[in-house]
Structures are given as structure tokens and as C-alpha cells.
């Protein structure tokens, strides 16, 4: 079956999720990947949305972070202060899954402003839960489609911290969590270099070249010594994802 | 002490120009009907507080009623930007909008500090990020026991909290269930409160011993407004009108289409206009 760039990005991301993950889910692409994993190989994954829903199993993807579907299918729903204090700050969440508007080569994210903070060219929504998801979850996955305006050498604003200025930055701030361990894009997979923490290509999706990746990235892309080839989406992965999206579109149009 | 009244009387009694108001709701139970009454009564120069300002705050800002917004995520979730908020921040239209920006963790903690009658909230956060550089209210304190540096933000103490709840009983006790957000904290942190409800009942009946209840002596005005959360939702009453949220993007994108929509649907409307829409949406859901 043929597939779109967004579909392979979502499917590749879903493959990294397991039954033992306790996952704090961002809205949009992370939510699609997490629920695809739950509907395929990881039926027992624990999904948590910041609206307070713990262990939720939505039949359609939520449009907002607190759709009724999330509460109706959750193991339990807690207040928002409890969510951020006991569960996130309490260190009980193994994996945070974020999207972003802009990213740099150390996995720092900007979702706040383009341009000067006081007089922004574009005012973005802001950080929401992301700053503390990025610091308190055991590790972080990021999912973003590549383009040179989003994959930047220098961010105008750091909304949530990845690896800061490189290896050692997190430890210097007293953080013991791992930060971003995977960046899943529509073209390839990045993982932090073990020496420098710079995001480095470790696998390339079928039909994609190194030149295509560089053309969509604002910084000089580094490749690991051994770069793998991403297995193409299976018919089953595509069918489950498309069913989920079709159910979702139908529900949101009502 | 709970007092039953009409929505227009509740807003007249509790809101004045220049006050600090928190209209809370985390996707669920957003108090649209009450917010629209604030717009109809043209209360100006407001400081509005909310973790997740969405369409309702876009409308207040677009109508030029807001001086300052305290928030942690301002967008139309799953859809895109708040175009009226962006116009105010990027172009100063119709008024300049001052922002005090936090993370969700900070605001959730700050509401809890307000409800707890503490001056500030302390938590682990804001590590390695730029918000503390642009928000002087984000500070830090050394733990007196371990020396660990922890983030602090001032407690949120609104003049008025406005929420929408599921039910009130005849005594004025208020019940919420489902995604309860920070509404209990917002009401307990505020000096005064307005609570709109879907239903007024003789008795709450069988319920979990742990349902969120605000006793009548903790709330101010109670107003019966069925459908008062539409296009947000009320758990067990009607679903979120996601199609409305998707459609709002085109309405709010241009100043003219926004103004026309507000005139037809809010300025020329009444609290009752909501009921038909919410329950219409339930039928089609």
C-alpha cells in the first residue's frame, strides 16, 4: 500500500511505544501515534492526557486535550493540580510525547513566539504542559514534520528544554531525567549522539535520501556511523491508522 | 453564601470594570453563557486569568474588553491559533494586550496556593527555559531543608471566579464531575464567584462520596443556564461541539466576520440562545 509522509511518521512513532510505557500524551500527532500503538502492538500502554485522564482508551482521537471521550474511557480522572503535582512532578510518568513548532539540534522546542517576545511576528499558543513534561518525564519523544523554518540553528525562544547547549546541560540544572531520546520526523529518525547529545540521524524512511533530509533542515545534519532503513508501514498499520482517522473525522464533523 | 439569581443580575452584582476574573474550565464546562453576558454588559479593562484560554477569551479580547491576560496555553486546541488574541498581541487591535505567561504546572500550583490561602506556590519547574526571562513573577526559593532551588509563582487570587457546573441543589451546593480542571481551586481562591449550572435539583441523589462538591457557603451567585457551556460540553448532558471549534477558525480570522458573528450571536442574543444550540448538538451527536 502507498502511504503519505504523515502516515509513516505516525506509524514509525507508534512502533517505539510499548505496553509498559506510562505516557503523557500531547494533542495532535503524538495522540495519533499513541493511540495507534494501543490499537496495534501495545494494547496495555497507559495513556495520560493533561486534562487529568489516567489510563484512557479513546475510540476516536480527541480534538482537544479534554474531550469527553477521554474521561468516559479513562481508568480515573483527577483534577489538573493533582495531575501536575502527584503524577507528573511526582516522577510517575516514564515517557512524555511532544510536538512542537520549532526545534533545534539539541531537541529544545519553541511553541511560544516567532520573533521578539515583546513584539512577536507570530504569537504561538505557548508552552502549556510542555516545560514540565520535558523535565519531569523519564524520557521524551518528539514528533515533527521537517522543514527548514521549523528545524532551526537557533530558536527565537526556548519553551521547553531538550539537551540545552549539549551534553551535560540537563545535569547542570539538577535534572536526572533523560530528555529527548527520539525525534521522529516524516523523513527519518533522529537520536541524541551518545557523546554530544546532538540529534543525529539513525534511520531513514524508505525512498528518502540524505540530501532530502538536509534540504528540510536548517542545521548541518549529522548521521550516525550506522544508519538503518525504516521498515515500510505494514498493511495492518495503515489500515488501523486510516480507520482511526476516518472515525475521528466523522465524530468531529458532527 | 449561595444566592440564586438571573445571569444578568449576577454579572451586574459581581463584575465591575477593571476587575480580575478567572473563567475556568479545561475543555469541559467552559462558562460560555456567563462570559457572553460579561460581553453584553461591556465590562472593560479586565484582567482575565485562565490556563487554557480558548474561544471565549478570544471573544473577550476581540471585543476590546481585556487589559491583561494571565495564561499558560492560548489556542484553539487541535485547530490552530486564536486569531483575535494574535491580532491584539501582534498588531494592538482593538487594544494592546498585556500578557503574563506561565506553564500549566505553574498555574495549577498557583490556583492551589490561592485556594490554600498561601502567598505563593512552590514546585519543580521552568528548568532551562526562557519564560523566567520575560515574566518577572517567575522566581525561585531555596528549600530550607535540602538547599534545592525550586520555582515559585504568586498565588492566583481573582476578584471573581466564574465556572459552569453540572448541578446545584436547592440549598445552593454545587456539584461537578468528569474533567474537573481547576474550577474548585478557582472558586476557593476567589473573593466572589458566579456558578452557572445545567440543572437545579432537590437532591443530588446517589453519587460518589468523592464527587467534587462546592458547599453553598463557598459560592456566590448561582444561575440556572441549561446549555451554558456550549460549544464546550457538560458531562452527561451534551457533547463538545467540535465542529463549532473547527468552524470558529474562519469566523475569527477576519475582524469583520468576527464582529458580525459577535453581534448576531452574542450582543443580540441572550443566555437562552445557548440551550437550543447545546441540545440541538446533543441530538445530532
Coordinates of C-alpha atoms in Angstrom, one line a residue:
Chain A
X1 CA 0.0 0.0 0.0
X2 CA 1.2 3.5 -0.7
X3 CA 1.3 6.0 2.2
X4 CA 1.7 9.7 3.0
X5 CA 4.7 11.3 4.8
X6 CA 2.4 12.0 7.8
X7 CA 1.3 8.4 7.9
X8 CA 4.8 6.9 8.0
X9 CA 5.8 9.5 10.7
X10 CA 2.9 8.5 12.9
X11 CA 3.4 4.7 12.3
X12 CA 7.2 4.9 13.0
X13 CA 6.5 6.8 16.2
X14 CA 3.9 4.3 17.3
X15 CA 6.4 1.4 16.9
X16 CA 8.6 2.8 19.7
X17 CA 5.8 2.6 22.3
X18 CA 5.3 -0.4 24.5
X19 CA 2.8 -2.0 26.9
X20 CA 5.0 -0.9 29.8
X21 CA 5.0 2.8 29.0
X22 CA 3.2 5.3 31.2
X23 CA 2.9 8.0 28.6
X24 CA 1.9 11.7 28.9
X25 CA 0.3 12.5 25.5
X26 CA 0.4 15.8 23.7
X27 CA -2.5 16.7 21.4
X28 CA -2.3 16.2 17.6
X29 CA 0.4 13.9 16.1
X30 CA 1.5 12.4 19.5
X31 CA -2.0 11.5 20.3
X32 CA -2.4 9.7 16.9
X33 CA 0.8 7.8 17.4
X34 CA 0.0 6.7 20.9
X35 CA -3.5 5.5 20.1
X36 CA -2.2 3.7 17.0
X37 CA 0.2 1.8 19.3
X38 CA -2.6 1.0 21.7
X39 CA -4.7 -0.3 18.8
X40 CA -1.9 -2.5 17.4
X41 CA 1.0 -3.9 19.3
X42 CA 0.7 -2.1 22.7
X43 CA -2.9 -2.7 24.0
X44 CA -1.9 -2.2 27.6
X45 CA 0.0 1.1 27.2
X46 CA -1.1 3.7 29.8
X47 CA -2.1 7.0 28.1
X48 CA -2.4 10.1 30.2
X49 CA -3.7 13.5 29.0
X50 CA -3.0 16.7 31.0
X51 CA -6.8 17.2 31.5
X52 CA -6.5 14.7 34.3
X53 CA -7.5 11.5 32.5
X54 CA -5.3 8.5 33.5
X55 CA -5.3 5.3 31.5
X56 CA -7.6 6.4 28.8
X57 CA -8.7 4.4 25.8
X58 CA -10.5 6.7 23.3
X59 CA -12.3 5.2 20.3
X60 CA -11.7 8.4 18.3
X61 CA -8.9 10.8 18.7
X62 CA -9.7 13.8 20.8
X63 CA -9.8 17.3 19.1
X64 CA -8.9 18.9 22.4
X65 CA -6.9 17.6 25.3
X66 CA -10.1 17.3 27.5
X67 CA -12.7 15.8 25.1
X68 CA -15.4 13.8 26.9
X69 CA -14.2 10.6 25.1
X70 CA -11.0 10.7 27.2
X71 CA -12.9 10.9 30.5
X72 CA -15.5 8.3 29.5
X73 CA -12.8 5.7 28.7
X74 CA -10.3 6.5 31.5
X75 CA -9.4 4.4 34.5
X76 CA -9.8 7.5 36.6
X77 CA -9.9 11.3 36.1
X78 CA -8.1 13.6 38.6
X79 CA -8.0 17.4 38.9
X80 CA -5.5 19.3 37.0
X81 CA -3.4 20.4 40.0
X82 CA -3.2 16.7 41.1
X83 CA -2.2 15.8 37.5
X84 CA 0.8 18.1 37.5
X85 CA 1.8 17.6 41.2
X86 CA 1.3 14.0 42.1
X87 CA 1.7 12.3 38.7
X88 CA 4.0 14.5 36.6
X89 CA 6.1 16.2 39.2
X90 CA 5.9 13.0 41.3
X91 CA 8.0 11.3 38.7
X92 CA 5.5 8.6 37.9
X93 CA 5.4 9.1 34.1
X94 CA 8.0 7.3 32.1
X95 CA 7.5 8.9 28.7
X96 CA 6.4 12.4 27.5
X97 CA 5.4 12.7 23.9
X98 CA 5.5 16.2 22.4
X99 CA 5.1 18.0 19.2
X100 CA 6.4 21.5 18.6
X101 CA 6.5 24.4 16.2
X102 CA 10.3 24.8 16.0
X103 CA 13.2 22.6 17.2
X104 CA 17.0 22.9 17.4
X105 CA 19.7 20.3 17.1
X106 CA 19.6 19.6 20.8
X107 CA 15.9 19.0 20.9
X108 CA 14.9 22.2 22.6
X109 CA 11.4 23.3 21.5
X110 CA 9.7 26.6 20.7
X111 CA 5.9 26.9 20.8
X112 CA 5.8 30.5 22.2
X113 CA 6.7 33.2 19.7
X114 CA 8.4 33.8 16.4
X115 CA 10.4 37.0 16.6
X116 CA 10.9 39.2 19.7
X117 CA 8.8 38.1 22.7
X118 CA 7.5 41.6 23.4
X119 CA 6.7 42.4 19.8
X120 CA 6.3 39.0 18.1
X121 CA 6.0 38.4 14.4
X122 CA 3.8 35.4 15.2
X123 CA 2.3 34.7 18.6
X124 CA 2.1 30.9 19.1
X125 CA 0.0 29.2 21.8
X126 CA 2.7 28.9 24.4
X127 CA 4.1 26.1 26.5
X128 CA 1.1 24.6 28.3
X129 CA 2.3 21.4 30.0
X130 CA 5.4 21.1 27.9
X131 CA 8.1 22.8 30.0
X132 CA 7.5 20.4 32.9
X133 CA 6.7 17.4 30.7
X134 CA 10.1 17.9 29.2
X135 CA 11.9 18.0 32.6
X136 CA 9.8 15.5 34.7
X137 CA 9.1 12.6 32.4
X138 CA 11.6 9.8 32.4
X139 CA 12.3 10.4 28.7
X140 CA 10.8 12.4 25.9
X141 CA 9.8 11.5 22.3
X142 CA 9.2 14.4 19.8
X143 CA 7.3 14.1 16.6
X144 CA 7.5 16.8 14.0
X145 CA 7.4 17.1 10.2
X146 CA 10.6 18.5 8.8
X147 CA 11.0 21.9 7.1
X148 CA 13.9 24.4 7.3
X149 CA 11.8 27.1 9.1
X150 CA 11.0 24.6 11.8
X151 CA 14.4 22.8 12.2
X152 CA 16.4 25.8 13.2
X153 CA 20.0 26.5 14.1
X154 CA 18.9 29.0 16.8
X155 CA 15.5 29.2 18.3
X156 CA 13.9 32.6 19.0
X157 CA 12.6 31.3 22.3
X158 CA 13.1 28.1 24.3
X159 CA 9.7 26.9 25.6
X160 CA 10.8 23.5 26.7
X161 CA 14.3 22.2 27.3
X162 CA 15.8 19.3 25.4
X163 CA 19.5 18.9 25.8
X164 CA 20.2 22.6 26.3
X165 CA 23.5 23.5 24.8
X166 CA 24.6 19.9 24.6
X167 CA 25.7 17.0 26.8
X168 CA 25.8 17.9 30.5
X169 CA 23.3 20.8 30.3
X170 CA 20.5 18.9 31.9
X171 CA 22.7 17.5 34.7
X172 CA 24.0 21.0 35.4
X173 CA 20.4 22.1 36.2
X174 CA 19.9 19.1 38.5
X175 CA 17.8 17.1 36.1
X176 CA 18.1 13.3 36.3
X177 CA 15.6 12.6 33.5
X178 CA 16.9 11.7 30.1
X179 CA 15.2 14.4 27.9
X180 CA 14.6 13.8 24.2
X181 CA 15.7 10.2 23.3
X182 CA 14.0 10.1 19.9
X183 CA 12.8 12.7 17.3
X184 CA 10.5 11.1 14.8
X185 CA 10.0 13.0 11.5
X186 CA 8.4 12.4 8.2
X187 CA 11.8 11.7 6.6
X188 CA 13.9 9.9 9.2
X189 CA 14.6 9.1 12.9
X190 CA 17.0 11.2 15.0
X191 CA 18.5 10.1 18.3
X192 CA 20.9 12.0 20.5
X193 CA 24.6 11.3 19.9
X194 CA 26.0 9.5 23.0
X195 CA 29.0 11.9 23.2
X196 CA 27.4 15.3 22.4
X197 CA 23.6 14.8 22.7
X198 CA 23.2 16.4 19.3
X199 CA 20.2 14.9 17.4
X200 CA 21.7 12.5 14.8
X201 CA 20.1 10.5 12.0
X202 CA 20.0 6.9 13.0
X203 CA 17.4 5.6 10.4
X204 CA 16.0 6.8 7.1
X205 CA 12.5 6.2 5.8
X206 CA 12.1 4.3 2.5
X207 CA 12.7 6.4 -0.6
X208 CA 14.3 9.2 1.3
X209 CA 17.9 10.4 0.7
X210 CA 20.4 12.3 2.9
X211 CA 20.1 15.3 0.5
X212 CA 16.3 15.4 1.0
X213 CA 16.8 15.4 4.8
X214 CA 19.4 18.2 4.6
X215 CA 17.1 20.3 2.4
X216 CA 14.4 20.3 5.1
X217 CA 16.8 21.1 8.0
X218 CA 18.3 24.4 9.0
X219 CA 21.4 23.0 10.6
X220 CA 24.1 20.7 9.1
X221 CA 22.6 17.2 9.7
X222 CA 24.9 14.6 11.2
X223 CA 24.4 10.9 10.5
X224 CA 25.3 8.1 12.9
X225 CA 28.1 5.7 11.9
X226 CA 25.4 3.1 11.2
X227 CA 22.2 4.4 9.7
X228 CA 19.3 2.0 9.4
X229 CA 16.4 1.8 6.9
X230 CA 13.0 2.2 8.4
X231 CA 10.7 -0.7 7.6
X232 CA 7.8 0.5 5.4
X233 CA 4.4 0.7 7.0
X234 CA 2.6 -2.7 7.0
X235 CA -0.9 -3.0 5.6
X236 CA -2.3 -3.6 9.1
X237 CA -0.6 -0.5 10.5
X238 CA -2.0 1.6 7.6
X239 CA -5.5 0.1 7.9
X240 CA -5.8 0.7 11.7
X241 CA -4.5 4.3 11.3
X242 CA -6.8 5.1 8.5
X243 CA -9.8 3.6 10.4
X244 CA -8.9 5.7 13.4
X245 CA -8.6 8.9 11.3
X246 CA -11.9 8.2 9.5
X247 CA -13.8 7.6 12.8
X248 CA -12.2 10.7 14.2
X249 CA -13.1 12.9 11.2
X250 CA -16.7 11.6 11.3
X251 CA -17.0 12.3 15.0
X252 CA -15.6 15.8 14.8
X253 CA -17.8 16.8 11.9
X254 CA -21.0 16.0 14.0
Chain B
X1 CA -23.3 32.4 50.6
X2 CA -25.1 31.0 47.6
X3 CA -27.8 33.2 46.1
X4 CA -30.0 32.2 43.2
X5 CA -30.4 34.9 40.6
X6 CA -30.6 35.7 36.9
X7 CA -27.4 35.7 34.8
X8 CA -27.7 39.4 34.1
X9 CA -28.2 40.2 37.8
X10 CA -25.2 38.0 38.8
X11 CA -22.9 39.7 36.4
X12 CA -24.2 43.2 37.3
X13 CA -23.7 42.5 41.0
X14 CA -20.2 40.8 40.9
X15 CA -18.4 42.3 37.9
X16 CA -17.0 45.9 37.5
X17 CA -14.6 47.5 35.1
X18 CA -11.0 46.8 36.0
X19 CA -11.5 43.6 38.0
X20 CA -9.5 40.4 37.8
X21 CA -11.7 37.5 36.6
X22 CA -11.0 33.8 36.2
X23 CA -13.4 31.9 33.9
X24 CA -12.1 28.4 34.2
X25 CA -12.8 25.1 32.5
X26 CA -10.3 22.6 31.0
X27 CA -12.0 21.8 27.6
X28 CA -15.0 20.7 29.7
X29 CA -17.5 23.1 31.4
X30 CA -16.3 26.3 30.0
X31 CA -18.7 29.1 31.1
X32 CA -19.6 30.5 27.7
X33 CA -23.0 31.8 28.6
X34 CA -21.7 33.8 31.6
X35 CA -18.7 35.1 29.6
X36 CA -21.1 36.3 26.9
X37 CA -23.2 38.1 29.5
X38 CA -20.0 39.9 30.6
X39 CA -19.5 40.9 26.9
X40 CA -23.2 42.1 26.6
X41 CA -22.7 44.2 29.7
X42 CA -19.5 45.6 28.3
X43 CA -17.3 45.2 31.4
X44 CA -14.0 46.7 30.4
X45 CA -10.3 46.9 31.4
X46 CA -10.5 43.4 32.7
X47 CA -7.6 41.2 33.8
X48 CA -8.6 37.7 32.7
X49 CA -7.0 34.5 34.1
X50 CA -7.2 31.0 32.6
X51 CA -4.8 28.1 32.0
X52 CA -6.3 27.4 28.5
X53 CA -7.9 30.5 27.1
X54 CA -9.8 29.4 24.0
X55 CA -12.6 30.8 22.0
X56 CA -14.4 32.6 24.9
X57 CA -11.3 34.6 25.8
X58 CA -10.6 35.2 22.1
X59 CA -14.1 36.8 22.0
X60 CA -13.5 39.0 25.1
X61 CA -10.2 40.1 23.7
X62 CA -11.6 40.8 20.2
X63 CA -14.4 42.9 21.8
X64 CA -11.7 45.1 23.4
X65 CA -12.7 44.4 27.0
X66 CA -9.3 43.0 28.2
X67 CA -6.3 44.9 29.5
X68 CA -4.2 41.8 30.6
X69 CA -4.3 38.1 30.3
X70 CA -2.6 35.6 32.6
X71 CA -2.4 32.2 30.9
X72 CA -0.4 29.1 30.1
X73 CA -1.7 27.9 26.6
X74 CA -3.7 30.1 24.3
X75 CA -5.0 28.4 21.2
X76 CA -8.0 26.6 19.6
X77 CA -7.0 23.1 20.6
X78 CA -6.4 20.8 17.7
X79 CA -7.4 23.6 15.3
X80 CA -4.9 26.4 15.4
X81 CA -4.5 30.0 16.6
X82 CA -6.7 32.3 18.5
X83 CA -6.8 35.0 15.7
X84 CA -8.3 37.8 17.9
X85 CA -5.7 37.2 20.6
X86 CA -3.0 37.2 17.9
X87 CA -4.3 40.4 16.4
X88 CA -4.2 42.1 19.8
X89 CA -0.6 40.8 20.6
X90 CA 0.9 41.3 17.1
X91 CA -1.0 44.4 16.0
X92 CA -2.5 46.0 19.1
X93 CA -6.0 45.6 17.7
X94 CA -8.5 46.5 19.1
X95 CA -6.4 47.2 22.2
X96 CA -2.9 46.3 23.3
X97 CA -3.0 43.2 25.3
X98 CA -0.6 42.7 28.2
X99 CA 0.4 39.0 28.8
X100 CA 1.6 37.3 31.9
X101 CA 2.6 33.9 30.7
X102 CA 3.2 30.7 32.7
X103 CA 3.3 26.9 32.2
X104 CA 0.3 24.7 33.1
X105 CA 2.2 23.3 36.1
X106 CA 2.8 26.8 37.4
X107 CA -0.8 27.9 37.1
X108 CA -2.2 24.7 38.5
X109 CA 0.0 25.2 41.5
X110 CA -0.8 28.9 41.7
X111 CA -4.6 28.2 41.9
X112 CA -4.0 25.6 44.6
X113 CA -1.9 28.1 46.6
X114 CA -4.7 30.7 46.2
X115 CA -7.3 28.2 47.4
X116 CA -4.9 27.3 50.3
X117 CA -4.5 31.0 51.4
X118 CA -0.8 30.8 50.7
X119 CA 1.1 33.8 49.2
X120 CA 2.9 31.7 46.5
X121 CA 3.3 28.3 45.0
X122 CA 6.5 26.3 45.0
X123 CA 7.2 23.5 42.5
X124 CA 9.9 21.9 40.3
X125 CA 9.7 23.6 37.0
X126 CA 10.9 26.2 34.4
X127 CA 14.2 24.4 34.1
X128 CA 16.4 25.5 31.2
X129 CA 13.6 27.6 29.5
X130 CA 13.1 31.2 28.6
X131 CA 9.8 32.1 30.3
X132 CA 11.5 33.3 33.5
X133 CA 13.5 35.8 31.4
X134 CA 10.3 37.5 30.2
X135 CA 8.0 37.0 33.3
X136 CA 9.4 38.7 36.4
X137 CA 6.7 36.9 38.5
X138 CA 8.6 33.6 38.0
X139 CA 11.1 33.4 40.8
X140 CA 12.8 30.8 42.9
X141 CA 13.4 29.8 46.5
X142 CA 16.0 27.5 48.2
X143 CA 14.5 24.6 50.0
X144 CA 15.2 25.2 53.7
X145 CA 15.9 21.5 54.2
X146 CA 17.9 20.4 51.2
X147 CA 19.0 23.7 49.5
X148 CA 17.4 22.6 46.3
X149 CA 16.4 25.6 44.1
X150 CA 12.7 25.4 43.4
X151 CA 10.5 27.6 41.1
X152 CA 7.9 29.9 42.7
X153 CA 4.9 31.9 41.3
X154 CA 2.5 34.2 43.1
X155 CA -0.8 32.6 44.3
X156 CA -3.8 33.3 42.0
X157 CA -6.4 35.3 43.9
X158 CA -9.1 36.5 41.4
X159 CA -11.7 39.1 42.4
X160 CA -14.3 36.9 40.7
X161 CA -14.2 33.2 39.6
X162 CA -16.8 32.2 37.0
X163 CA -17.5 28.5 36.4
X164 CA -20.1 26.3 34.9
X165 CA -21.1 23.2 36.9
X166 CA -23.5 20.2 36.3
X167 CA -25.9 20.6 39.2
X168 CA -26.9 22.7 42.2
X169 CA -29.3 21.6 44.9
X170 CA -32.0 23.9 46.3
X171 CA -29.6 24.9 49.2
X172 CA -27.0 26.1 46.7
X173 CA -24.5 23.3 47.0
X174 CA -22.7 22.8 43.6
X175 CA -21.6 19.5 42.0
X176 CA -19.0 18.8 39.2
X177 CA -18.0 15.5 37.7
X178 CA -15.8 14.4 34.8
X179 CA -12.8 16.5 33.9
X180 CA -12.9 18.9 36.8
X181 CA -9.9 21.0 35.9
X182 CA -9.0 23.8 38.4
X183 CA -12.6 25.0 38.9
X184 CA -12.8 24.1 42.6
X185 CA -9.5 25.8 43.3
X186 CA -10.5 28.9 41.2
X187 CA -13.7 29.3 43.3
X188 CA -12.0 28.8 46.6
X189 CA -9.1 31.2 45.6
X190 CA -11.5 34.0 44.5
X191 CA -13.2 36.7 46.6
X192 CA -16.5 36.2 44.8
X193 CA -17.9 33.6 42.4
X194 CA -20.6 33.1 39.8
X195 CA -21.7 29.5 39.1
X196 CA -23.9 28.6 36.2
X197 CA -25.5 25.1 36.3
X198 CA -27.2 22.8 33.9
X199 CA -29.8 21.7 36.4
X200 CA -31.2 22.6 39.8
X201 CA -32.3 19.5 41.7
X202 CA -34.0 18.8 45.0
X203 CA -31.3 16.3 45.9
X204 CA -28.0 15.2 44.2
X205 CA -29.1 11.6 44.7
X206 CA -26.7 8.7 44.6
X207 CA -23.2 9.9 43.9
X208 CA -19.6 9.0 44.6
X209 CA -18.6 10.1 48.1
X210 CA -15.7 11.8 46.3
X211 CA -17.7 13.8 43.8
X212 CA -16.4 17.4 43.6
X213 CA -18.8 19.5 45.7
X214 CA -18.6 23.1 46.5
X215 CA -20.7 23.7 49.6
X216 CA -23.2 26.5 49.4
X217 CA -21.3 28.7 51.9
X218 CA -18.3 28.8 49.4
X219 CA -20.1 30.1 46.3
X220 CA -21.7 33.4 45.4
X221 CA -24.3 33.6 42.7
X222 CA -25.9 30.5 41.3
X223 CA -27.7 30.8 37.9
X224 CA -29.6 28.1 36.1
X225 CA -28.4 28.2 32.4
X226 CA -29.0 24.9 30.6
X227 CA -26.5 24.6 27.8
X228 CA -24.4 27.3 29.4
X229 CA -21.1 25.6 28.5
X230 CA -21.9 25.2 24.7
X231 CA -19.8 24.9 22.5
X232 CA -17.8 23.3 25.3
X233 CA -19.6 20.4 27.0
X234 CA -21.3 19.2 30.1
X235 CA -20.6 15.6 31.1
X236 CA -23.8 13.6 30.8
X237 CA -25.7 16.4 29.2
X238 CA -24.3 17.3 25.8
X239 CA -21.1 16.7 23.9
X240 CA -18.4 19.1 22.9
X241 CA -19.3 20.8 19.6
X242 CA -16.0 20.0 17.9
X243 CA -17.4 21.2 14.5
X244 CA -18.1 24.6 16.1
X245 CA -14.5 24.8 17.3
X246 CA -13.3 23.9 13.8
X247 CA -15.6 26.4 12.2
X248 CA -14.5 29.2 14.6
X249 CA -11.2 29.4 12.8
X250 CA -12.7 31.1 9.7
X251 CA -15.1 33.3 11.7
X252 CA -12.3 34.8 13.9
X253 CA -9.7 35.1 11.2
X254 CA -11.0 38.5 9.9
X255 CA -12.0 41.4 12.1
X256 CA -15.2 42.0 10.1
X257 CA -16.5 38.4 10.2
X258 CA -15.7 38.2 13.9
X259 CA -17.6 41.5 14.6
X260 CA -20.6 40.3 12.6
X261 CA -20.7 36.9 14.4
X262 CA -20.5 38.6 17.8
X263 CA -23.3 41.0 17.0
X264 CA -25.7 38.3 15.7
X265 CA -24.9 35.6 18.3
X266 CA -23.8 37.4 21.5
X267 CA -24.7 41.1 21.5
X268 CA -28.2 40.5 20.1
X269 CA -28.5 37.2 22.0
X270 CA -29.5 36.1 25.5
X271 CA -28.4 33.3 27.9
X272 CA -31.3 31.2 26.4
X273 CA -29.8 31.2 22.9
X274 CA -27.4 28.6 24.2
X275 CA -29.9 26.0 25.3
X276 CA -31.2 25.3 21.8
X277 CA -27.7 25.0 20.3
X278 CA -26.4 22.7 23.0
X279 CA -29.3 20.4 23.0
X280 CA -29.5 20.5 19.2
X281 CA -25.9 19.3 19.2
X282 CA -26.8 16.5 21.6
X283 CA -29.5 15.2 19.3
X284 CA -27.1 15.2 16.4
X285 CA -24.3 13.6 18.4

